Each structure stands twice: as C-alpha cells, then as structure tokens.
mmCIF file of C-alpha atoms in Angstrom:
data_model
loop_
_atom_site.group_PDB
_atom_site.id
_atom_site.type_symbol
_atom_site.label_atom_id
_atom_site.label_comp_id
_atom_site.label_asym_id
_atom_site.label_seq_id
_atom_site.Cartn_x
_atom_site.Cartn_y
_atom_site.Cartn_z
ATOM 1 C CA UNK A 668 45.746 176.034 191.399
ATOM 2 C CA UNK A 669 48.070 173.318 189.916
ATOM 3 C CA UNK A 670 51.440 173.956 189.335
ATOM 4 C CA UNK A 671 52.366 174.494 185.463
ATOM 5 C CA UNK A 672 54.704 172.252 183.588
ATOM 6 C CA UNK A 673 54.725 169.218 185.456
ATOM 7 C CA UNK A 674 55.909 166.034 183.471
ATOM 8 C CA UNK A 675 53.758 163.142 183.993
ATOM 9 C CA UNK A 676 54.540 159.597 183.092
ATOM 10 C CA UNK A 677 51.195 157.129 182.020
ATOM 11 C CA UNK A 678 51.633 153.827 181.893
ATOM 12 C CA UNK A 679 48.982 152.342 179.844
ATOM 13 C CA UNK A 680 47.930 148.699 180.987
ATOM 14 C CA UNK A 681 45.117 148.258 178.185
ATOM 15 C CA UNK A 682 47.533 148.177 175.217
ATOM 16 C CA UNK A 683 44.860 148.539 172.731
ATOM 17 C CA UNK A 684 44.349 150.223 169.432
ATOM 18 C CA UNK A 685 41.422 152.091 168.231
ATOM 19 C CA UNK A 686 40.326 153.028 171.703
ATOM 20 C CA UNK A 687 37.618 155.919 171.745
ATOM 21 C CA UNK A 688 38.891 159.529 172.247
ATOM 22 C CA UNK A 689 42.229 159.092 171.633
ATOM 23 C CA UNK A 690 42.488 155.845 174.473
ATOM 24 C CA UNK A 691 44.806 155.760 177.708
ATOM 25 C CA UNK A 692 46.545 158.706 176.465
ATOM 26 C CA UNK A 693 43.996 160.527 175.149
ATOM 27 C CA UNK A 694 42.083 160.268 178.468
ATOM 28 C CA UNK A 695 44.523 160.960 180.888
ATOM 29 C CA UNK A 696 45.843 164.086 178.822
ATOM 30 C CA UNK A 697 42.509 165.405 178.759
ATOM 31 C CA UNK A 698 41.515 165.432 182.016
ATOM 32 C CA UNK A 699 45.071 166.652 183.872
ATOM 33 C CA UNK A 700 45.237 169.625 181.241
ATOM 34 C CA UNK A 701 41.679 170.334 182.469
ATOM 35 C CA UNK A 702 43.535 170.407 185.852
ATOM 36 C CA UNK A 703 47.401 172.551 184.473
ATOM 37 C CA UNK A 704 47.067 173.195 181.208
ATOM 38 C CA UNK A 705 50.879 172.939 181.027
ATOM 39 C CA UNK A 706 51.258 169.696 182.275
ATOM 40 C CA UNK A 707 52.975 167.281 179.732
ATOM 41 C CA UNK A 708 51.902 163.901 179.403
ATOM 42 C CA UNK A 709 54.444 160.791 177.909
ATOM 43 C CA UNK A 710 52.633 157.737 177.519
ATOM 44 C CA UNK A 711 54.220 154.298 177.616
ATOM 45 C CA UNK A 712 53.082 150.654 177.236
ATOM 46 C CA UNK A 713 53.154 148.601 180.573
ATOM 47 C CA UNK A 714 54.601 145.645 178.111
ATOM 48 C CA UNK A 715 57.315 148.231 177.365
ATOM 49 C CA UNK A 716 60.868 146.490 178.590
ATOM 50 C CA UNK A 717 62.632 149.502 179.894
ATOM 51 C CA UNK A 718 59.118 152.081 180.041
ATOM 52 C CA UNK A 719 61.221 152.652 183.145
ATOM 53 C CA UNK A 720 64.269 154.584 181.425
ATOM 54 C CA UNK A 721 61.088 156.867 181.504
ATOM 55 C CA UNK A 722 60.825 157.485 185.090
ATOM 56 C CA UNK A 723 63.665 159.663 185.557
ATOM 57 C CA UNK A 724 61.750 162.250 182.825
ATOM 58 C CA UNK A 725 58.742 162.447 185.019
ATOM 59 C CA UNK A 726 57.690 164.498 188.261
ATOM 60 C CA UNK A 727 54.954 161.380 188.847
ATOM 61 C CA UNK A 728 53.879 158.420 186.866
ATOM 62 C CA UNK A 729 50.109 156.872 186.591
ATOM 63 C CA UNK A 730 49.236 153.628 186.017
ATOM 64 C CA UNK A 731 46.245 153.243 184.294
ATOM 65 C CA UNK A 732 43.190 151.194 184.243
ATOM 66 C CA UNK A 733 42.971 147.667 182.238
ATOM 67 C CA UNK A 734 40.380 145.254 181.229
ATOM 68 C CA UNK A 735 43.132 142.750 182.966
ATOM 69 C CA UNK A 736 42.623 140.599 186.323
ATOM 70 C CA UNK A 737 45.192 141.845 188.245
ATOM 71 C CA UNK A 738 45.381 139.088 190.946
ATOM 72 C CA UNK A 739 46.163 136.960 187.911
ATOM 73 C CA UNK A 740 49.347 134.548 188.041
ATOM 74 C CA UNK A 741 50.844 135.129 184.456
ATOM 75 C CA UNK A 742 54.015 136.375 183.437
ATOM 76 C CA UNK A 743 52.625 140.012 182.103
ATOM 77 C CA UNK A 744 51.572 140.421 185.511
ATOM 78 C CA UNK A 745 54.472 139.815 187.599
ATOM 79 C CA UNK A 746 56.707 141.367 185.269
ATOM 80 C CA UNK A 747 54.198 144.885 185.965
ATOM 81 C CA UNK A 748 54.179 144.077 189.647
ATOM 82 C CA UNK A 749 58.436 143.893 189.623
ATOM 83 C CA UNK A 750 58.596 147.146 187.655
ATOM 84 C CA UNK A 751 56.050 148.547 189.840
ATOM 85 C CA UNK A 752 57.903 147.529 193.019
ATOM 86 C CA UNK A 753 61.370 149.254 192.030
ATOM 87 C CA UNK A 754 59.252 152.418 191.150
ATOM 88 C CA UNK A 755 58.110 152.434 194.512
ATOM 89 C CA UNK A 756 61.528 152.396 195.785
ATOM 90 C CA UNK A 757 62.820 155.370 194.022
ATOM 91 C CA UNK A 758 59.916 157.244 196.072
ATOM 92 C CA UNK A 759 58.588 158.644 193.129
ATOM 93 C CA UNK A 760 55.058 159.788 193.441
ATOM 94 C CA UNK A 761 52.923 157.158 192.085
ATOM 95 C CA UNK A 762 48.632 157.509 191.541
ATOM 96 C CA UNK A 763 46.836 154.145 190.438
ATOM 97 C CA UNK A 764 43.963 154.002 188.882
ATOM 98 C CA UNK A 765 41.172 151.372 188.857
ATOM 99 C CA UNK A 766 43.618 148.280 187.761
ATOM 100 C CA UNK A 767 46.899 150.348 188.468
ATOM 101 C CA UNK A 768 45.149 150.700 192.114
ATOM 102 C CA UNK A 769 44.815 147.217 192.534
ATOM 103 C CA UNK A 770 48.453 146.623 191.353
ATOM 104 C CA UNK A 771 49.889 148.986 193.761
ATOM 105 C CA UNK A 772 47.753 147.061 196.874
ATOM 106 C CA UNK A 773 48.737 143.778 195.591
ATOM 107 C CA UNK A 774 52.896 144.313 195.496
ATOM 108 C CA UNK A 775 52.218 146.383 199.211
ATOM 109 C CA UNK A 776 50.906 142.600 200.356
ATOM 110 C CA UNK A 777 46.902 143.449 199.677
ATOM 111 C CA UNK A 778 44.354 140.761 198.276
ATOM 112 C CA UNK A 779 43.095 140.965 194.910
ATOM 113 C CA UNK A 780 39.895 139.560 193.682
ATOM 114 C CA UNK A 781 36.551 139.699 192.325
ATOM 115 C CA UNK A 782 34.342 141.893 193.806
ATOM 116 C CA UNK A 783 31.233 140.232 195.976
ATOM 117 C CA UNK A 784 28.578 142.588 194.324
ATOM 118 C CA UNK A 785 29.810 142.282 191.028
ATOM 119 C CA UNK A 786 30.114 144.931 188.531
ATOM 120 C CA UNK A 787 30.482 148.858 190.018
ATOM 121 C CA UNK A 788 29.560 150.965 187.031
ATOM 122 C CA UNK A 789 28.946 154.580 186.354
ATOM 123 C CA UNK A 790 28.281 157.810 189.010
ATOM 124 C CA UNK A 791 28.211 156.236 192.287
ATOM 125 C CA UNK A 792 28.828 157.636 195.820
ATOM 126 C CA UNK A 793 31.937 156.606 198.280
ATOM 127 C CA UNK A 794 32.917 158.069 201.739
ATOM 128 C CA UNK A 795 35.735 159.582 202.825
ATOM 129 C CA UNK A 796 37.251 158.260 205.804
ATOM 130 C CA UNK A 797 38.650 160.489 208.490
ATOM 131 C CA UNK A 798 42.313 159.945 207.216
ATOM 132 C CA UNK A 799 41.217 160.511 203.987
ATOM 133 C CA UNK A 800 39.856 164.210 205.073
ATOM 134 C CA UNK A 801 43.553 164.967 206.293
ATOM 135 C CA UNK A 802 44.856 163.111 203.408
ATOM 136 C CA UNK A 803 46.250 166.149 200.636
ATOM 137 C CA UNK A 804 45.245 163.927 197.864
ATOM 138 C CA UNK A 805 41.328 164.432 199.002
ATOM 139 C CA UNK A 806 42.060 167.845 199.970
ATOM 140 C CA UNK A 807 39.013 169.872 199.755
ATOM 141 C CA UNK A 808 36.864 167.264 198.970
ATOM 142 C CA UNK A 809 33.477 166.146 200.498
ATOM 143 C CA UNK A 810 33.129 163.498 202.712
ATOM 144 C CA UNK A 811 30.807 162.109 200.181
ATOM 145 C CA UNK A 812 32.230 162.137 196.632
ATOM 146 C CA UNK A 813 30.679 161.462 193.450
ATOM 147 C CA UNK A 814 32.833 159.629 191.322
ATOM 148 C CA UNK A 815 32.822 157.623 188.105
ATOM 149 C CA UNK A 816 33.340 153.807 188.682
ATOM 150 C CA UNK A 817 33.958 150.922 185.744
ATOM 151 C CA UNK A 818 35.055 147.476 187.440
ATOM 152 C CA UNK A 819 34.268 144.006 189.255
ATOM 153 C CA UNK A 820 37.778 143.125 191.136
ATOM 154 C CA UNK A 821 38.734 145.150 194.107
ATOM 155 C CA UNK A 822 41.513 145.206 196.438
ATOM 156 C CA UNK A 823 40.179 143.233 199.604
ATOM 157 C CA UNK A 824 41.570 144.900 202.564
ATOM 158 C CA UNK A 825 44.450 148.031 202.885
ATOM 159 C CA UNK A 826 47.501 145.828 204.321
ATOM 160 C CA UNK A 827 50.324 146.746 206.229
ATOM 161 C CA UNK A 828 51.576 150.612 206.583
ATOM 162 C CA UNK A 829 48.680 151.118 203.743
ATOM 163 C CA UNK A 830 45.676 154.283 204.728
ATOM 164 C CA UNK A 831 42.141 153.599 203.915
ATOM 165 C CA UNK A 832 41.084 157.027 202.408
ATOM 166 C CA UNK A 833 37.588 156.242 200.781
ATOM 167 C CA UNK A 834 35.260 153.453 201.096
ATOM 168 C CA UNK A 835 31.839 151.978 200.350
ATOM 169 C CA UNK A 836 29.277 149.304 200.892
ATOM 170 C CA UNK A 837 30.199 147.787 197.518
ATOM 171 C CA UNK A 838 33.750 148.298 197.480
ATOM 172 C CA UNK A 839 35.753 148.969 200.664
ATOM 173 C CA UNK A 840 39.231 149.933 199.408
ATOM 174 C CA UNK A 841 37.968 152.738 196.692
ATOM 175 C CA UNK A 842 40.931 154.927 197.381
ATOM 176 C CA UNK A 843 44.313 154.400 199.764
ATOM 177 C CA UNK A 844 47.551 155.535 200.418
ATOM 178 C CA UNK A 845 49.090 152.260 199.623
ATOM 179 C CA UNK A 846 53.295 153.550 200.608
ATOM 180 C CA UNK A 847 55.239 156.948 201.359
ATOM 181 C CA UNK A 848 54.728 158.719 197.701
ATOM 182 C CA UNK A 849 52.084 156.056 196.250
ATOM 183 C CA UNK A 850 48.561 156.840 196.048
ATOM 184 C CA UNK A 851 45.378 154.674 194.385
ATOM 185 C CA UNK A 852 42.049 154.845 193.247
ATOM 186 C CA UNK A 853 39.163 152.251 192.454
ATOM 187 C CA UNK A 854 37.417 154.646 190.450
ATOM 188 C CA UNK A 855 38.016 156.194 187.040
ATOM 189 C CA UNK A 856 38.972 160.524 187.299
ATOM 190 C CA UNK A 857 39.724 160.654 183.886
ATOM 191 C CA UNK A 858 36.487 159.001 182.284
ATOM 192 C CA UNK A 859 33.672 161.439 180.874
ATOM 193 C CA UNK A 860 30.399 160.167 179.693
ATOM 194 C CA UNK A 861 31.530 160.173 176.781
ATOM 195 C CA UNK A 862 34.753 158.024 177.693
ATOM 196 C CA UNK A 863 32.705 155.322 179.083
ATOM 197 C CA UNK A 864 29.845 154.791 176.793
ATOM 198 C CA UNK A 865 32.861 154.117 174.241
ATOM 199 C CA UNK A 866 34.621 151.886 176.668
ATOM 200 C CA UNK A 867 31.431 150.052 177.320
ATOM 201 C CA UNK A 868 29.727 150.146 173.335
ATOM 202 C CA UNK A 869 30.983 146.227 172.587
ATOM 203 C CA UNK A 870 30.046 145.061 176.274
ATOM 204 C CA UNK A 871 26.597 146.535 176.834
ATOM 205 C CA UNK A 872 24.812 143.528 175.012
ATOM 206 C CA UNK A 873 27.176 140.743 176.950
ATOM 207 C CA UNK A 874 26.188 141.933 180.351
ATOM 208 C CA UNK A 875 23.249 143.733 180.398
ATOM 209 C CA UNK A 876 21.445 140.744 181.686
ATOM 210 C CA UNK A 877 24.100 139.860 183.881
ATOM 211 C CA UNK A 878 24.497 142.619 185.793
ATOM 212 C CA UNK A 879 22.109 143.420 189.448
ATOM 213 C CA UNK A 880 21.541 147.318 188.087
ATOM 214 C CA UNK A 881 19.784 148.934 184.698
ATOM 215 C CA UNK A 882 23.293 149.116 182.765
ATOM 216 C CA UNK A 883 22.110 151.163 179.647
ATOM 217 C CA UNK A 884 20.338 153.625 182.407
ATOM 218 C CA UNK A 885 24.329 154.107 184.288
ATOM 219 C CA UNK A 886 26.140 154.238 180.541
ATOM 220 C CA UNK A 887 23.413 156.562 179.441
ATOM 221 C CA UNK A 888 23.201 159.041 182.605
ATOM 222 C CA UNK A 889 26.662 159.010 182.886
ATOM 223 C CA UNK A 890 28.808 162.701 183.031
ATOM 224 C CA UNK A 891 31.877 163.664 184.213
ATOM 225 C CA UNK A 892 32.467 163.809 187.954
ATOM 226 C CA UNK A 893 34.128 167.238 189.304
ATOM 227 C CA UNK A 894 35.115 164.775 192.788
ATOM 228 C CA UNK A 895 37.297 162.557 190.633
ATOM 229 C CA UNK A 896 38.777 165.468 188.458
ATOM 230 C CA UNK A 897 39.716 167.337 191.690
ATOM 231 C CA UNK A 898 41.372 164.424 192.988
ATOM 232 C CA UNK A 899 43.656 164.513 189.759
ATOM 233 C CA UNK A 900 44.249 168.290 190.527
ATOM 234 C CA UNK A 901 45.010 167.328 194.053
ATOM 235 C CA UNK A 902 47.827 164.724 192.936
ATOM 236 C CA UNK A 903 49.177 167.786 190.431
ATOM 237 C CA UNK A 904 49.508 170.212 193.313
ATOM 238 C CA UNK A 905 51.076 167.506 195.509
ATOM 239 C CA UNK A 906 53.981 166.908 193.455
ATOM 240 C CA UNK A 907 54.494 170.407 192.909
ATOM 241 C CA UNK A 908 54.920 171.155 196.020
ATOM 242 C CA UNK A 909 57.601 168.745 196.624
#
C-alpha cells in the first residue's frame, strides 16, 4: 500500500486548454489517487519561470508527456532541460513520463530522436530487464508488462551511470533509471482508454494512413493497463519510504 498524503509536483509540458478529462492534471490526479487516495497533486506549467519555487512543496515531481520534440534546439527546450538539471541536483525524486522521459535521458547525455518504427501506440508489451526486476520502481511487476504507449521519438541508448529497466523490439529505452532519485518511462501510466481516444480524436484522420498498424483498431481496443498504474504506485511507495 502507498503511503497517504504525499505531495506531488506535475509539471505539465503540453500547456494546452480544453484537453479531455480534465488534461495533464486531470490525468495524473486520477490515476495516483487510484494508487493513495490522499496524495495531493499541484500542477504547474513547464513555461512557468520559477514552477521551481514549487519543488520545495513536493515529496516528488513528474514531468509529463508533450506533443513536443524533445531533441529539439529551441529556447523552450533548453530552458526545461536547465530547470530540469538543477532539480536533479537537489536529489529530489523525479519520474518522467513519455516526453518528460526523454528530457531526463537527454540532460543525463542520452540521444533523442525519432523512433525507427515510427509511431508506438496503444496496449503493447515491453520486457523487463534483470535490473529492472531488482529495480523498486518495477517492484512486483512481470517481466512482461502491458502498458499503454502514445509516441514516435525515443531516447536512443541509456548513457553514462543511467539503468536500462524495460525494453523492446520497437523501442529499447521504455523505462530507466536515468540518476540517483530520477526515474523515466516511454510509456503513458496515467492514460485510460478513455484518455487516449481524446488525445488522439483530431489526429486519427492525419495518420491513419501513415501509420504501419490498424490505428482506429489500437484507439478503439484500448483500456487501462494495471502494469503502468502499479508502476505509479511503486514510485508513491518509494518516496514514502524515504
């Protein structure tokens, strides 16, 4: 069981209005109450100048997914990746997600880019490598989770003093322990079917003939994966037993 009252800091990268179910906030509060049903949640804007006057509220902070490249060269990015650097100095625990995953490799020294196989999208499969079934953040977890997956860039290769914990033929990095207190994920925990048939309502048309796989079959079949959820509860009971 999770510990109760935890404070958890989101940092939203998608800075977007009118998002379905109640957007970056709405997601991520959802799915770690499902986990502590005390926890409180305090979203903030990655764009946010000092979001990080926030960090010294929170227990841990997440950093969300994004419809951004984040091997991109622009100012909005580098001003994330500084932010994101002097977090991981304070040693406060950190869990990526999808985009915020990719950030977190790419200030530790990893490779960013476009995936070789294109889009990854809906329930899919990844392995857990054997330091990811010692790793507490896939604590209890089997070696081959079912998880919920919405992107096309990756993180290349885990660099440095990084840990691959999950792979798969499409995407080798899918989860890592990218520095001391700084965990990622490729794939989406908080995202429900319902989550990402709204996420994906004004792109179905663009890329349905784009794409190597029967889109409307992976937005249509899609459901909530226990395997990411529990990896959510994992990164709960981590912190609270710090």
């Amino acid at each position: 069981m999770a510990p109760q009252g935890l404070k958890i800091l989101v940092v939203d990268c998608v800075e977007k209005e009118a998002l379905p179910l109640g957007g970056v906030d709405g997601w991520f509060r959802a799915a770690l109450r499902k986990c502590s049903p005390m926890v409180e949640v305090k979203t903030v804007r990655a764009s946010t100048p000092d979001w990080e006057k926030e960090v010294a509220w929170a227990d841990a902070v997440m950093i969300s997914g994004s419809p951004r490249d984040a091997f991109a060269d622009d100012e909005w990015t580098h001003a994330l990746m500084a932010k994101v650097a002097r977090l991981l100095e304070k040693k406060k625990p950190v869990l990526g997600v999808c985009y915020g995953h990719q950030i977190l490799g790419r200030v530790e020294g990893g490779k960013v880019g476009r995936c070789n196989e294109g889009w990854e999208l809906g329930e899919t499969k990844v392995e857990v490598t054997p330091e990811g079934l010692s790793s507490p953040l896939l604590e209890g977890l089997p070696k081959q989770m079912n998880v919920m997956q919405s992107h096309r860039d990756c993180v290349w290769e885990v660099p440095g003093k990084g840990v691959l914990l999950a792979s798969s033929p499409h995407t080798k990095v899918q989860a890592a322990r990218w520095a001391e207190t700084a965990y990622g994920v490729q794939f989406h925990p908080e995202f429900t079917g319902e989550v990402i048939r709204g996420v994906w309502a004004e792109r179905r048309d663009k890329w349905r003939d784009q794409v190597k796989f029967n889109l409307d079959e992976k937005l249509d079949q899609a459901k909530e994966c226990p395997d990411g959820l529990a990896i959510f509860h994992n990164f709960l009971k981590m912190i609270g037993s710090r």
